[in-house]
């Protein structure tokens, strides 16, 4: 079994980006500027957004963090988005999800200028992705693809099972892996809460991706000998042995599954850092596409 080390892969990407920023500065070119909007006090969202800002600082990107109280109206949030769309200093921005229930997430993602939509959540970017037209790819699926690619894991002709059909991970990832591309060309099964015979379906997977947010859902019975297992789960579970009282738990029962795998991602240190690295790559791409 080999560990798919997202932490070191992401560090490698960040150092490549740092070098690109250094060269841009030497040529007196603009450095990428990412803005993140966060609404409310969700602990997981705050950690993620802080990590995104820290990554910008490390690489030499500019960053702005905009925090709103959970009570902000949809109208005021939309107003801020329109402001960011027309602010030429900001190359890309994201609105961290989930949003409070009184705000329509689709309305928000549709309001973002697709050229600045570095999360790749706008319908135009998702549509382009489906047609294999260059676009911003959602950060977590793109990070998974990048991790497979940089570890020379072949995907062509492989049976791939994705568990979970979220708009952010499972649904776009299933399309990206099925596309005629490299990585890609998988035979993909997208499993979800209504799927029958899930264990049997998973046992057929050469590449198994768990993205349902249910701690330790994938057990050894569900995994084929020699499979590649990607764990996207990051649920906070109580852990009195930690000072902060919790730890991050993946969707895979790591200890028993790992021994059957050819490759497996850890949690933490797997897909989380790759998501952030992808967002950084998208932000640089936004700046370049805008011809700045
Ligand atoms: N919530 C969970 N993952 C993500 C992400 O990649 N982007 C945003 N904006 N929100 C998220």
mmCIF file with all atom_site columns, N, CA, C and O in Angstrom, residues 38-89:
data_model
loop_
_atom_site.group_PDB
_atom_site.id
_atom_site.type_symbol
_atom_site.label_atom_id
_atom_site.label_alt_id
_atom_site.label_comp_id
_atom_site.label_asym_id
_atom_site.label_entity_id
_atom_site.label_seq_id
_atom_site.pdbx_PDB_ins_code
_atom_site.Cartn_x
_atom_site.Cartn_y
_atom_site.Cartn_z
_atom_site.occupancy
_atom_site.B_iso_or_equiv
_atom_site.pdbx_formal_charge
_atom_site.auth_seq_id
_atom_site.auth_comp_id
_atom_site.auth_asym_id
_atom_site.auth_atom_id
_atom_site.pdbx_PDB_model_num
ATOM 1   N N  . UNK A 1 38 ? -17.062 34.706 3.299   1.00 0.00 ? 38 UNK A N  1
ATOM 2   C CA . UNK A 1 38 ? -17.598 33.702 4.216   1.00 0.00 ? 38 UNK A CA 1
ATOM 3   C C  . UNK A 1 38 ? -18.781 34.296 4.957   1.00 0.00 ? 38 UNK A C  1
ATOM 4   O O  . UNK A 1 38 ? -18.750 35.462 5.360   1.00 0.00 ? 38 UNK A O  1
ATOM 5   N N  . UNK A 1 39 ? -19.819 33.494 5.091   1.00 0.00 ? 39 UNK A N  1
ATOM 6   C CA . UNK A 1 39 ? -21.032 33.948 5.775   1.00 0.00 ? 39 UNK A CA 1
ATOM 7   C C  . UNK A 1 39 ? -21.251 33.044 6.988   1.00 0.00 ? 39 UNK A C  1
ATOM 8   O O  . UNK A 1 39 ? -21.325 31.827 6.841   1.00 0.00 ? 39 UNK A O  1
ATOM 9   N N  . UNK A 1 40 ? -21.328 33.652 8.176   1.00 0.00 ? 40 UNK A N  1
ATOM 10  C CA . UNK A 1 40 ? -21.620 32.884 9.384   1.00 0.00 ? 40 UNK A CA 1
ATOM 11  C C  . UNK A 1 40 ? -20.379 32.312 10.046  1.00 0.00 ? 40 UNK A C  1
ATOM 12  O O  . UNK A 1 40 ? -19.251 32.686 9.717   1.00 0.00 ? 40 UNK A O  1
ATOM 13  N N  . UNK A 1 41 ? -20.614 31.394 10.953  1.00 0.00 ? 41 UNK A N  1
ATOM 14  C CA . UNK A 1 41 ? -19.553 30.930 11.856  1.00 0.00 ? 41 UNK A CA 1
ATOM 15  C C  . UNK A 1 41 ? -19.316 29.416 11.789  1.00 0.00 ? 41 UNK A C  1
ATOM 16  O O  . UNK A 1 41 ? -18.872 28.822 12.766  1.00 0.00 ? 41 UNK A O  1
ATOM 17  N N  . UNK A 1 42 ? -19.594 28.790 10.643  1.00 0.00 ? 42 UNK A N  1
ATOM 18  C CA . UNK A 1 42 ? -19.356 27.351 10.514  1.00 0.00 ? 42 UNK A CA 1
ATOM 19  C C  . UNK A 1 42 ? -17.853 27.054 10.686  1.00 0.00 ? 42 UNK A C  1
ATOM 20  O O  . UNK A 1 42 ? -17.019 27.557 9.935   1.00 0.00 ? 42 UNK A O  1
ATOM 21  N N  . UNK A 1 43 ? -17.535 26.241 11.715  1.00 0.00 ? 43 UNK A N  1
ATOM 22  C CA . UNK A 1 43 ? -16.123 26.009 12.063  1.00 0.00 ? 43 UNK A CA 1
ATOM 23  C C  . UNK A 1 43 ? -15.310 25.449 10.908  1.00 0.00 ? 43 UNK A C  1
ATOM 24  O O  . UNK A 1 43 ? -14.183 25.877 10.650  1.00 0.00 ? 43 UNK A O  1
ATOM 25  N N  . UNK A 1 44 ? -15.891 24.473 10.184  1.00 0.00 ? 44 UNK A N  1
ATOM 26  C CA . UNK A 1 44 ? -15.185 23.856 9.059   1.00 0.00 ? 44 UNK A CA 1
ATOM 27  C C  . UNK A 1 44 ? -14.915 24.878 7.972   1.00 0.00 ? 44 UNK A C  1
ATOM 28  O O  . UNK A 1 44 ? -13.811 24.967 7.423   1.00 0.00 ? 44 UNK A O  1
ATOM 29  N N  . UNK A 1 45 ? -15.932 25.700 7.660   1.00 0.00 ? 45 UNK A N  1
ATOM 30  C CA . UNK A 1 45 ? -15.783 26.712 6.609   1.00 0.00 ? 45 UNK A CA 1
ATOM 31  C C  . UNK A 1 45 ? -14.712 27.732 6.994   1.00 0.00 ? 45 UNK A C  1
ATOM 32  O O  . UNK A 1 45 ? -13.896 28.136 6.157   1.00 0.00 ? 45 UNK A O  1
ATOM 33  N N  . UNK A 1 46 ? -14.712 28.135 8.263   1.00 0.00 ? 46 UNK A N  1
ATOM 34  C CA . UNK A 1 46 ? -13.720 29.127 8.707   1.00 0.00 ? 46 UNK A CA 1
ATOM 35  C C  . UNK A 1 46 ? -12.304 28.552 8.542   1.00 0.00 ? 46 UNK A C  1
ATOM 36  O O  . UNK A 1 46 ? -11.412 29.217 8.015   1.00 0.00 ? 46 UNK A O  1
ATOM 37  N N  . UNK A 1 47 ? -12.108 27.284 8.939   1.00 0.00 ? 47 UNK A N  1
ATOM 38  C CA . UNK A 1 47 ? -10.771 26.670 8.800   1.00 0.00 ? 47 UNK A CA 1
ATOM 39  C C  . UNK A 1 47 ? -10.355 26.639 7.339   1.00 0.00 ? 47 UNK A C  1
ATOM 40  O O  . UNK A 1 47 ? -9.208  26.953 6.994   1.00 0.00 ? 47 UNK A O  1
ATOM 41  N N  . UNK A 1 48 ? -11.298 26.236 6.466   1.00 0.00 ? 48 UNK A N  1
ATOM 42  C CA . UNK A 1 48 ? -10.962 26.134 5.042   1.00 0.00 ? 48 UNK A CA 1
ATOM 43  C C  . UNK A 1 48 ? -10.587 27.489 4.458   1.00 0.00 ? 48 UNK A C  1
ATOM 44  O O  . UNK A 1 48 ? -9.594  27.637 3.751   1.00 0.00 ? 48 UNK A O  1
ATOM 45  N N  . UNK A 1 49 ? -11.404 28.505 4.783   1.00 0.00 ? 49 UNK A N  1
ATOM 46  C CA . UNK A 1 49 ? -11.143 29.837 4.227   1.00 0.00 ? 49 UNK A CA 1
ATOM 47  C C  . UNK A 1 49 ? -9.815  30.383 4.764   1.00 0.00 ? 49 UNK A C  1
ATOM 48  O O  . UNK A 1 49 ? -9.028  30.972 4.022   1.00 0.00 ? 49 UNK A O  1
ATOM 49  N N  . UNK A 1 50 ? -9.551  30.158 6.046   1.00 0.00 ? 50 UNK A N  1
ATOM 50  C CA . UNK A 1 50 ? -8.267  30.612 6.597   1.00 0.00 ? 50 UNK A CA 1
ATOM 51  C C  . UNK A 1 50 ? -7.105  29.920 5.893   1.00 0.00 ? 50 UNK A C  1
ATOM 52  O O  . UNK A 1 50 ? -6.070  30.535 5.615   1.00 0.00 ? 50 UNK A O  1
ATOM 53  N N  . UNK A 1 51 ? -7.281  28.638 5.583   1.00 0.00 ? 51 UNK A N  1
ATOM 54  C CA . UNK A 1 51 ? -6.212  27.902 4.892   1.00 0.00 ? 51 UNK A CA 1
ATOM 55  C C  . UNK A 1 51 ? -6.014  28.457 3.479   1.00 0.00 ? 51 UNK A C  1
ATOM 56  O O  . UNK A 1 51 ? -4.888  28.498 2.962   1.00 0.00 ? 51 UNK A O  1
ATOM 57  N N  . UNK A 1 52 ? -7.100  28.892 2.851   1.00 0.00 ? 52 UNK A N  1
ATOM 58  C CA . UNK A 1 52 ? -7.001  29.472 1.497   1.00 0.00 ? 52 UNK A CA 1
ATOM 59  C C  . UNK A 1 52 ? -6.227  30.788 1.556   1.00 0.00 ? 52 UNK A C  1
ATOM 60  O O  . UNK A 1 52 ? -5.353  31.041 0.717   1.00 0.00 ? 52 UNK A O  1
ATOM 61  N N  . UNK A 1 53 ? -6.518  31.606 2.560   1.00 0.00 ? 53 UNK A N  1
ATOM 62  C CA . UNK A 1 53 ? -5.805  32.885 2.719   1.00 0.00 ? 53 UNK A CA 1
ATOM 63  C C  . UNK A 1 53 ? -4.328  32.621 3.031   1.00 0.00 ? 53 UNK A C  1
ATOM 64  O O  . UNK A 1 53 ? -3.433  33.270 2.466   1.00 0.00 ? 53 UNK A O  1
ATOM 65  N N  . UNK A 1 54 ? -4.059  31.641 3.884   1.00 0.00 ? 54 UNK A N  1
ATOM 66  C CA . UNK A 1 54 ? -2.664  31.314 4.244   1.00 0.00 ? 54 UNK A CA 1
ATOM 67  C C  . UNK A 1 54 ? -1.900  30.835 3.011   1.00 0.00 ? 54 UNK A C  1
ATOM 68  O O  . UNK A 1 54 ? -0.718  31.181 2.819   1.00 0.00 ? 54 UNK A O  1
ATOM 69  N N  . UNK A 1 55 ? -2.567  30.044 2.156   1.00 0.00 ? 55 UNK A N  1
ATOM 70  C CA . UNK A 1 55 ? -1.902  29.560 0.929   1.00 0.00 ? 55 UNK A CA 1
ATOM 71  C C  . UNK A 1 55 ? -1.544  30.738 0.030   1.00 0.00 ? 55 UNK A C  1
ATOM 72  O O  . UNK A 1 55 ? -0.459  30.788 -0.551  1.00 0.00 ? 55 UNK A O  1
ATOM 73  N N  . UNK A 1 56 ? -2.462  31.710 -0.082  1.00 0.00 ? 56 UNK A N  1
ATOM 74  C CA . UNK A 1 56 ? -2.181  32.921 -0.885  1.00 0.00 ? 56 UNK A CA 1
ATOM 75  C C  . UNK A 1 56 ? -0.940  33.617 -0.352  1.00 0.00 ? 56 UNK A C  1
ATOM 76  O O  . UNK A 1 56 ? -0.043  33.998 -1.117  1.00 0.00 ? 56 UNK A O  1
ATOM 77  N N  . UNK A 1 57 ? -0.877  33.781 0.961   1.00 0.00 ? 57 UNK A N  1
ATOM 78  C CA . UNK A 1 57 ? 0.265   34.478 1.560   1.00 0.00 ? 57 UNK A CA 1
ATOM 79  C C  . UNK A 1 57 ? 1.564   33.747 1.268   1.00 0.00 ? 57 UNK A C  1
ATOM 80  O O  . UNK A 1 57 ? 2.571   34.342 0.902   1.00 0.00 ? 57 UNK A O  1
ATOM 81  N N  . UNK A 1 58 ? 1.529   32.423 1.395   1.00 0.00 ? 58 UNK A N  1
ATOM 82  C CA . UNK A 1 58 ? 2.739   31.622 1.173   1.00 0.00 ? 58 UNK A CA 1
ATOM 83  C C  . UNK A 1 58 ? 3.247   31.765 -0.266  1.00 0.00 ? 58 UNK A C  1
ATOM 84  O O  . UNK A 1 58 ? 4.448   31.858 -0.508  1.00 0.00 ? 58 UNK A O  1
ATOM 85  N N  . UNK A 1 59 ? 2.321   31.800 -1.200  1.00 0.00 ? 59 UNK A N  1
ATOM 86  C CA . UNK A 1 59 ? 2.690   31.813 -2.615  1.00 0.00 ? 59 UNK A CA 1
ATOM 87  C C  . UNK A 1 59 ? 3.054   33.212 -3.107  1.00 0.00 ? 59 UNK A C  1
ATOM 88  O O  . UNK A 1 59 ? 3.768   33.369 -4.091  1.00 0.00 ? 59 UNK A O  1
ATOM 89  N N  . UNK A 1 60 ? 2.509   34.221 -2.412  1.00 0.00 ? 60 UNK A N  1
ATOM 90  C CA . UNK A 1 60 ? 2.733   35.592 -2.867  1.00 0.00 ? 60 UNK A CA 1
ATOM 91  C C  . UNK A 1 60 ? 1.541   36.171 -3.607  1.00 0.00 ? 60 UNK A C  1
ATOM 92  O O  . UNK A 1 60 ? 1.643   37.214 -4.242  1.00 0.00 ? 60 UNK A O  1
ATOM 93  N N  . UNK A 1 61 ? 0.389   35.481 -3.530  1.00 0.00 ? 61 UNK A N  1
ATOM 94  C CA . UNK A 1 61 ? -0.847  36.041 -4.074  1.00 0.00 ? 61 UNK A CA 1
ATOM 95  C C  . UNK A 1 61 ? -1.365  37.091 -3.085  1.00 0.00 ? 61 UNK A C  1
ATOM 96  O O  . UNK A 1 61 ? -1.130  36.994 -1.887  1.00 0.00 ? 61 UNK A O  1
ATOM 97  N N  . UNK A 1 62 ? -2.115  38.048 -3.621  1.00 0.00 ? 62 UNK A N  1
ATOM 98  C CA . UNK A 1 62 ? -2.857  38.924 -2.716  1.00 0.00 ? 62 UNK A CA 1
ATOM 99  C C  . UNK A 1 62 ? -4.158  38.230 -2.350  1.00 0.00 ? 62 UNK A C  1
ATOM 100 O O  . UNK A 1 62 ? -4.694  37.457 -3.149  1.00 0.00 ? 62 UNK A O  1
ATOM 101 N N  . UNK A 1 63 ? -4.653  38.507 -1.149  1.00 0.00 ? 63 UNK A N  1
ATOM 102 C CA . UNK A 1 63 ? -5.932  37.909 -0.768  1.00 0.00 ? 63 UNK A CA 1
ATOM 103 C C  . UNK A 1 63 ? -6.737  38.887 0.069   1.00 0.00 ? 63 UNK A C  1
ATOM 104 O O  . UNK A 1 63 ? -6.168  39.741 0.757   1.00 0.00 ? 63 UNK A O  1
ATOM 105 N N  . UNK A 1 64 ? -8.046  38.745 -0.034  1.00 0.00 ? 64 UNK A N  1
ATOM 106 C CA . UNK A 1 64 ? -8.954  39.537 0.801   1.00 0.00 ? 64 UNK A CA 1
ATOM 107 C C  . UNK A 1 64 ? -9.995  38.577 1.348   1.00 0.00 ? 64 UNK A C  1
ATOM 108 O O  . UNK A 1 64 ? -10.528 37.753 0.605   1.00 0.00 ? 64 UNK A O  1
ATOM 109 N N  . UNK A 1 65 ? -10.232 38.686 2.645   1.00 0.00 ? 65 UNK A N  1
ATOM 110 C CA . UNK A 1 65 ? -11.260 37.857 3.269   1.00 0.00 ? 65 UNK A CA 1
ATOM 111 C C  . UNK A 1 65 ? -12.415 38.764 3.675   1.00 0.00 ? 65 UNK A C  1
ATOM 112 O O  . UNK A 1 65 ? -12.210 39.748 4.390   1.00 0.00 ? 65 UNK A O  1
ATOM 113 N N  . UNK A 1 66 ? -13.605 38.461 3.189   1.00 0.00 ? 66 UNK A N  1
ATOM 114 C CA . UNK A 1 66 ? -14.789 39.252 3.540   1.00 0.00 ? 66 UNK A CA 1
ATOM 115 C C  . UNK A 1 66 ? -15.710 38.366 4.371   1.00 0.00 ? 66 UNK A C  1
ATOM 116 O O  . UNK A 1 66 ? -16.184 37.339 3.888   1.00 0.00 ? 66 UNK A O  1
ATOM 117 N N  . UNK A 1 67 ? -15.930 38.750 5.632   1.00 0.00 ? 67 UNK A N  1
ATOM 118 C CA . UNK A 1 67 ? -16.790 37.952 6.516   1.00 0.00 ? 67 UNK A CA 1
ATOM 119 C C  . UNK A 1 67 ? -18.103 38.687 6.748   1.00 0.00 ? 67 UNK A C  1
ATOM 120 O O  . UNK A 1 67 ? -18.097 39.878 7.064   1.00 0.00 ? 67 UNK A O  1
ATOM 121 N N  . UNK A 1 68 ? -19.184 37.962 6.582   1.00 0.00 ? 68 UNK A N  1
ATOM 122 C CA . UNK A 1 68 ? -20.498 38.527 6.855   1.00 0.00 ? 68 UNK A CA 1
ATOM 123 C C  . UNK A 1 68 ? -21.166 37.745 7.976   1.00 0.00 ? 68 UNK A C  1
ATOM 124 O O  . UNK A 1 68 ? -20.944 36.526 8.123   1.00 0.00 ? 68 UNK A O  1
ATOM 125 N N  . UNK A 1 69 ? -21.999 38.469 8.711   1.00 0.00 ? 69 UNK A N  1
ATOM 126 C CA . UNK A 1 69 ? -22.791 37.811 9.732   1.00 0.00 ? 69 UNK A CA 1
ATOM 127 C C  . UNK A 1 69 ? -23.799 36.880 9.037   1.00 0.00 ? 69 UNK A C  1
ATOM 128 O O  . UNK A 1 69 ? -24.220 37.130 7.912   1.00 0.00 ? 69 UNK A O  1
ATOM 129 N N  . UNK A 1 70 ? -24.154 35.847 9.713   1.00 0.00 ? 70 UNK A N  1
ATOM 130 C CA . UNK A 1 70 ? -25.100 34.839 9.220   1.00 0.00 ? 70 UNK A CA 1
ATOM 131 C C  . UNK A 1 70 ? -26.446 35.447 8.809   1.00 0.00 ? 70 UNK A C  1
ATOM 132 O O  . UNK A 1 70 ? -27.183 34.891 7.999   1.00 0.00 ? 70 UNK A O  1
ATOM 133 N N  . UNK A 1 71 ? -26.726 36.652 9.354   1.00 0.00 ? 71 UNK A N  1
ATOM 134 C CA . UNK A 1 71 ? -28.021 37.288 9.078   1.00 0.00 ? 71 UNK A CA 1
ATOM 135 C C  . UNK A 1 71 ? -28.024 38.126 7.789   1.00 0.00 ? 71 UNK A C  1
ATOM 136 O O  . UNK A 1 71 ? -29.063 38.699 7.446   1.00 0.00 ? 71 UNK A O  1
ATOM 137 N N  . UNK A 1 72 ? -26.908 38.190 7.079   1.00 0.00 ? 72 UNK A N  1
ATOM 138 C CA . UNK A 1 72 ? -26.876 39.012 5.856   1.00 0.00 ? 72 UNK A CA 1
ATOM 139 C C  . UNK A 1 72 ? -27.989 38.564 4.894   1.00 0.00 ? 72 UNK A C  1
ATOM 140 O O  . UNK A 1 72 ? -28.280 37.361 4.784   1.00 0.00 ? 72 UNK A O  1
ATOM 141 N N  . UNK A 1 73 ? -28.612 39.543 4.230   1.00 0.00 ? 73 UNK A N  1
ATOM 142 C CA . UNK A 1 73 ? -29.685 39.180 3.297   1.00 0.00 ? 73 UNK A CA 1
ATOM 143 C C  . UNK A 1 73 ? -29.085 38.718 1.972   1.00 0.00 ? 73 UNK A C  1
ATOM 144 O O  . UNK A 1 73 ? -27.943 39.059 1.628   1.00 0.00 ? 73 UNK A O  1
ATOM 145 N N  . UNK A 1 74 ? -29.877 37.962 1.237   1.00 0.00 ? 74 UNK A N  1
ATOM 146 C CA . UNK A 1 74 ? -29.452 37.492 -0.087  1.00 0.00 ? 74 UNK A CA 1
ATOM 147 C C  . UNK A 1 74 ? -29.136 38.686 -0.990  1.00 0.00 ? 74 UNK A C  1
ATOM 148 O O  . UNK A 1 74 ? -28.143 38.698 -1.722  1.00 0.00 ? 74 UNK A O  1
ATOM 149 N N  . UNK A 1 75 ? -29.969 39.708 -0.865  1.00 0.00 ? 75 UNK A N  1
ATOM 150 C CA . UNK A 1 75 ? -29.810 40.909 -1.686  1.00 0.00 ? 75 UNK A CA 1
ATOM 151 C C  . UNK A 1 75 ? -28.459 41.588 -1.421  1.00 0.00 ? 75 UNK A C  1
ATOM 152 O O  . UNK A 1 75 ? -27.748 41.971 -2.363  1.00 0.00 ? 75 UNK A O  1
ATOM 153 N N  . UNK A 1 76 ? -28.101 41.709 -0.138  1.00 0.00 ? 76 UNK A N  1
ATOM 154 C CA . UNK A 1 76 ? -26.823 42.372 0.189   1.00 0.00 ? 76 UNK A CA 1
ATOM 155 C C  . UNK A 1 76 ? -25.633 41.532 -0.271  1.00 0.00 ? 76 UNK A C  1
ATOM 156 O O  . UNK A 1 76 ? -24.615 42.063 -0.707  1.00 0.00 ? 76 UNK A O  1
ATOM 157 N N  . UNK A 1 77 ? -25.778 40.217 -0.166  1.00 0.00 ? 77 UNK A N  1
ATOM 158 C CA . UNK A 1 77 ? -24.691 39.344 -0.626  1.00 0.00 ? 77 UNK A CA 1
ATOM 159 C C  . UNK A 1 77 ? -24.537 39.462 -2.147  1.00 0.00 ? 77 UNK A C  1
ATOM 160 O O  . UNK A 1 77 ? -23.418 39.554 -2.672  1.00 0.00 ? 77 UNK A O  1
ATOM 161 N N  . UNK A 1 78 ? -25.668 39.500 -2.839  1.00 0.00 ? 78 UNK A N  1
ATOM 162 C CA . UNK A 1 78 ? -25.631 39.674 -4.303  1.00 0.00 ? 78 UNK A CA 1
ATOM 163 C C  . UNK A 1 78 ? -24.983 41.007 -4.681  1.00 0.00 ? 78 UNK A C  1
ATOM 164 O O  . UNK A 1 78 ? -24.202 41.079 -5.633  1.00 0.00 ? 78 UNK A O  1
ATOM 165 N N  . UNK A 1 79 ? -25.256 42.027 -3.904  1.00 0.00 ? 79 UNK A N  1
ATOM 166 C CA . UNK A 1 79 ? -24.680 43.350 -4.161  1.00 0.00 ? 79 UNK A CA 1
ATOM 167 C C  . UNK A 1 79 ? -23.158 43.284 -4.073  1.00 0.00 ? 79 UNK A C  1
ATOM 168 O O  . UNK A 1 79 ? -22.431 43.813 -4.917  1.00 0.00 ? 79 UNK A O  1
ATOM 169 N N  . UNK A 1 80 ? -22.668 42.590 -3.054  1.00 0.00 ? 80 UNK A N  1
ATOM 170 C CA . UNK A 1 80 ? -21.220 42.450 -2.875  1.00 0.00 ? 80 UNK A CA 1
ATOM 171 C C  . UNK A 1 80 ? -20.602 41.690 -4.051  1.00 0.00 ? 80 UNK A C  1
ATOM 172 O O  . UNK A 1 80 ? -19.529 42.021 -4.551  1.00 0.00 ? 80 UNK A O  1
ATOM 173 N N  . UNK A 1 81 ? -21.319 40.671 -4.524  1.00 0.00 ? 81 UNK A N  1
ATOM 174 C CA . UNK A 1 81 ? -20.810 39.872 -5.649  1.00 0.00 ? 81 UNK A CA 1
ATOM 175 C C  . UNK A 1 81 ? -20.690 40.744 -6.906  1.00 0.00 ? 81 UNK A C  1
ATOM 176 O O  . UNK A 1 81 ? -19.668 40.695 -7.604  1.00 0.00 ? 81 UNK A O  1
ATOM 177 N N  . UNK A 1 82 ? -21.688 41.557 -7.156  1.00 0.00 ? 82 UNK A N  1
ATOM 178 C CA . UNK A 1 82 ? -21.644 42.439 -8.338  1.00 0.00 ? 82 UNK A CA 1
ATOM 179 C C  . UNK A 1 82 ? -20.480 43.420 -8.222  1.00 0.00 ? 82 UNK A C  1
ATOM 180 O O  . UNK A 1 82 ? -19.806 43.732 -9.208  1.00 0.00 ? 82 UNK A O  1
ATOM 181 N N  . UNK A 1 83 ? -20.234 43.864 -7.002  1.00 0.00 ? 83 UNK A N  1
ATOM 182 C CA . UNK A 1 83 ? -19.105 44.778 -6.755  1.00 0.00 ? 83 UNK A CA 1
ATOM 183 C C  . UNK A 1 83 ? -17.777 44.082 -7.087  1.00 0.00 ? 83 UNK A C  1
ATOM 184 O O  . UNK A 1 83 ? -16.913 44.657 -7.745  1.00 0.00 ? 83 UNK A O  1
ATOM 185 N N  . UNK A 1 84 ? -17.649 42.831 -6.639  1.00 0.00 ? 84 UNK A N  1
ATOM 186 C CA . UNK A 1 84 ? -16.405 42.082 -6.900  1.00 0.00 ? 84 UNK A CA 1
ATOM 187 C C  . UNK A 1 84 ? -16.261 41.775 -8.388  1.00 0.00 ? 84 UNK A C  1
ATOM 188 O O  . UNK A 1 84 ? -15.158 41.789 -8.927  1.00 0.00 ? 84 UNK A O  1
ATOM 189 N N  . UNK A 1 85 ? -17.392 41.499 -9.052  1.00 0.00 ? 85 UNK A N  1
ATOM 190 C CA . UNK A 1 85 ? -17.350 41.231 -10.508 1.00 0.00 ? 85 UNK A CA 1
ATOM 191 C C  . UNK A 1 85 ? -16.704 42.396 -11.252 1.00 0.00 ? 85 UNK A C  1
ATOM 192 O O  . UNK A 1 85 ? -15.966 42.194 -12.212 1.00 0.00 ? 85 UNK A O  1
ATOM 193 N N  . UNK A 1 86 ? -16.995 43.615 -10.792 1.00 0.00 ? 86 UNK A N  1
ATOM 194 C CA . UNK A 1 86 ? -16.504 44.766 -11.562 1.00 0.00 ? 86 UNK A CA 1
ATOM 195 C C  . UNK A 1 86 ? -15.230 45.375 -10.974 1.00 0.00 ? 86 UNK A C  1
ATOM 196 O O  . UNK A 1 86 ? -14.717 46.359 -11.513 1.00 0.00 ? 86 UNK A O  1
ATOM 197 N N  . UNK A 1 87 ? -14.710 44.802 -9.918  1.00 0.00 ? 87 UNK A N  1
ATOM 198 C CA . UNK A 1 87 ? -13.464 45.313 -9.328  1.00 0.00 ? 87 UNK A CA 1
ATOM 199 C C  . UNK A 1 87 ? -12.267 44.715 -10.087 1.00 0.00 ? 87 UNK A C  1
ATOM 200 O O  . UNK A 1 87 ? -11.956 43.528 -9.947  1.00 0.00 ? 87 UNK A O  1
ATOM 201 N N  . UNK A 1 88 ? -11.589 45.537 -10.896 1.00 0.00 ? 88 UNK A N  1
ATOM 202 C CA . UNK A 1 88 ? -10.550 44.977 -11.777 1.00 0.00 ? 88 UNK A CA 1
ATOM 203 C C  . UNK A 1 88 ? -9.319  44.493 -11.017 1.00 0.00 ? 88 UNK A C  1
ATOM 204 O O  . UNK A 1 88 ? -8.514  43.739 -11.555 1.00 0.00 ? 88 UNK A O  1
ATOM 205 N N  . UNK A 1 89 ? -9.183  44.887 -9.763  1.00 0.00 ? 89 UNK A N  1
ATOM 206 C CA . UNK A 1 89 ? -8.025  44.421 -8.992  1.00 0.00 ? 89 UNK A CA 1
ATOM 207 C C  . UNK A 1 89 ? -8.198  42.964 -8.536  1.00 0.00 ? 89 UNK A C  1
ATOM 208 O O  . UNK A 1 89 ? -7.231  42.276 -8.240  1.00 0.00 ? 89 UNK A O  1
#
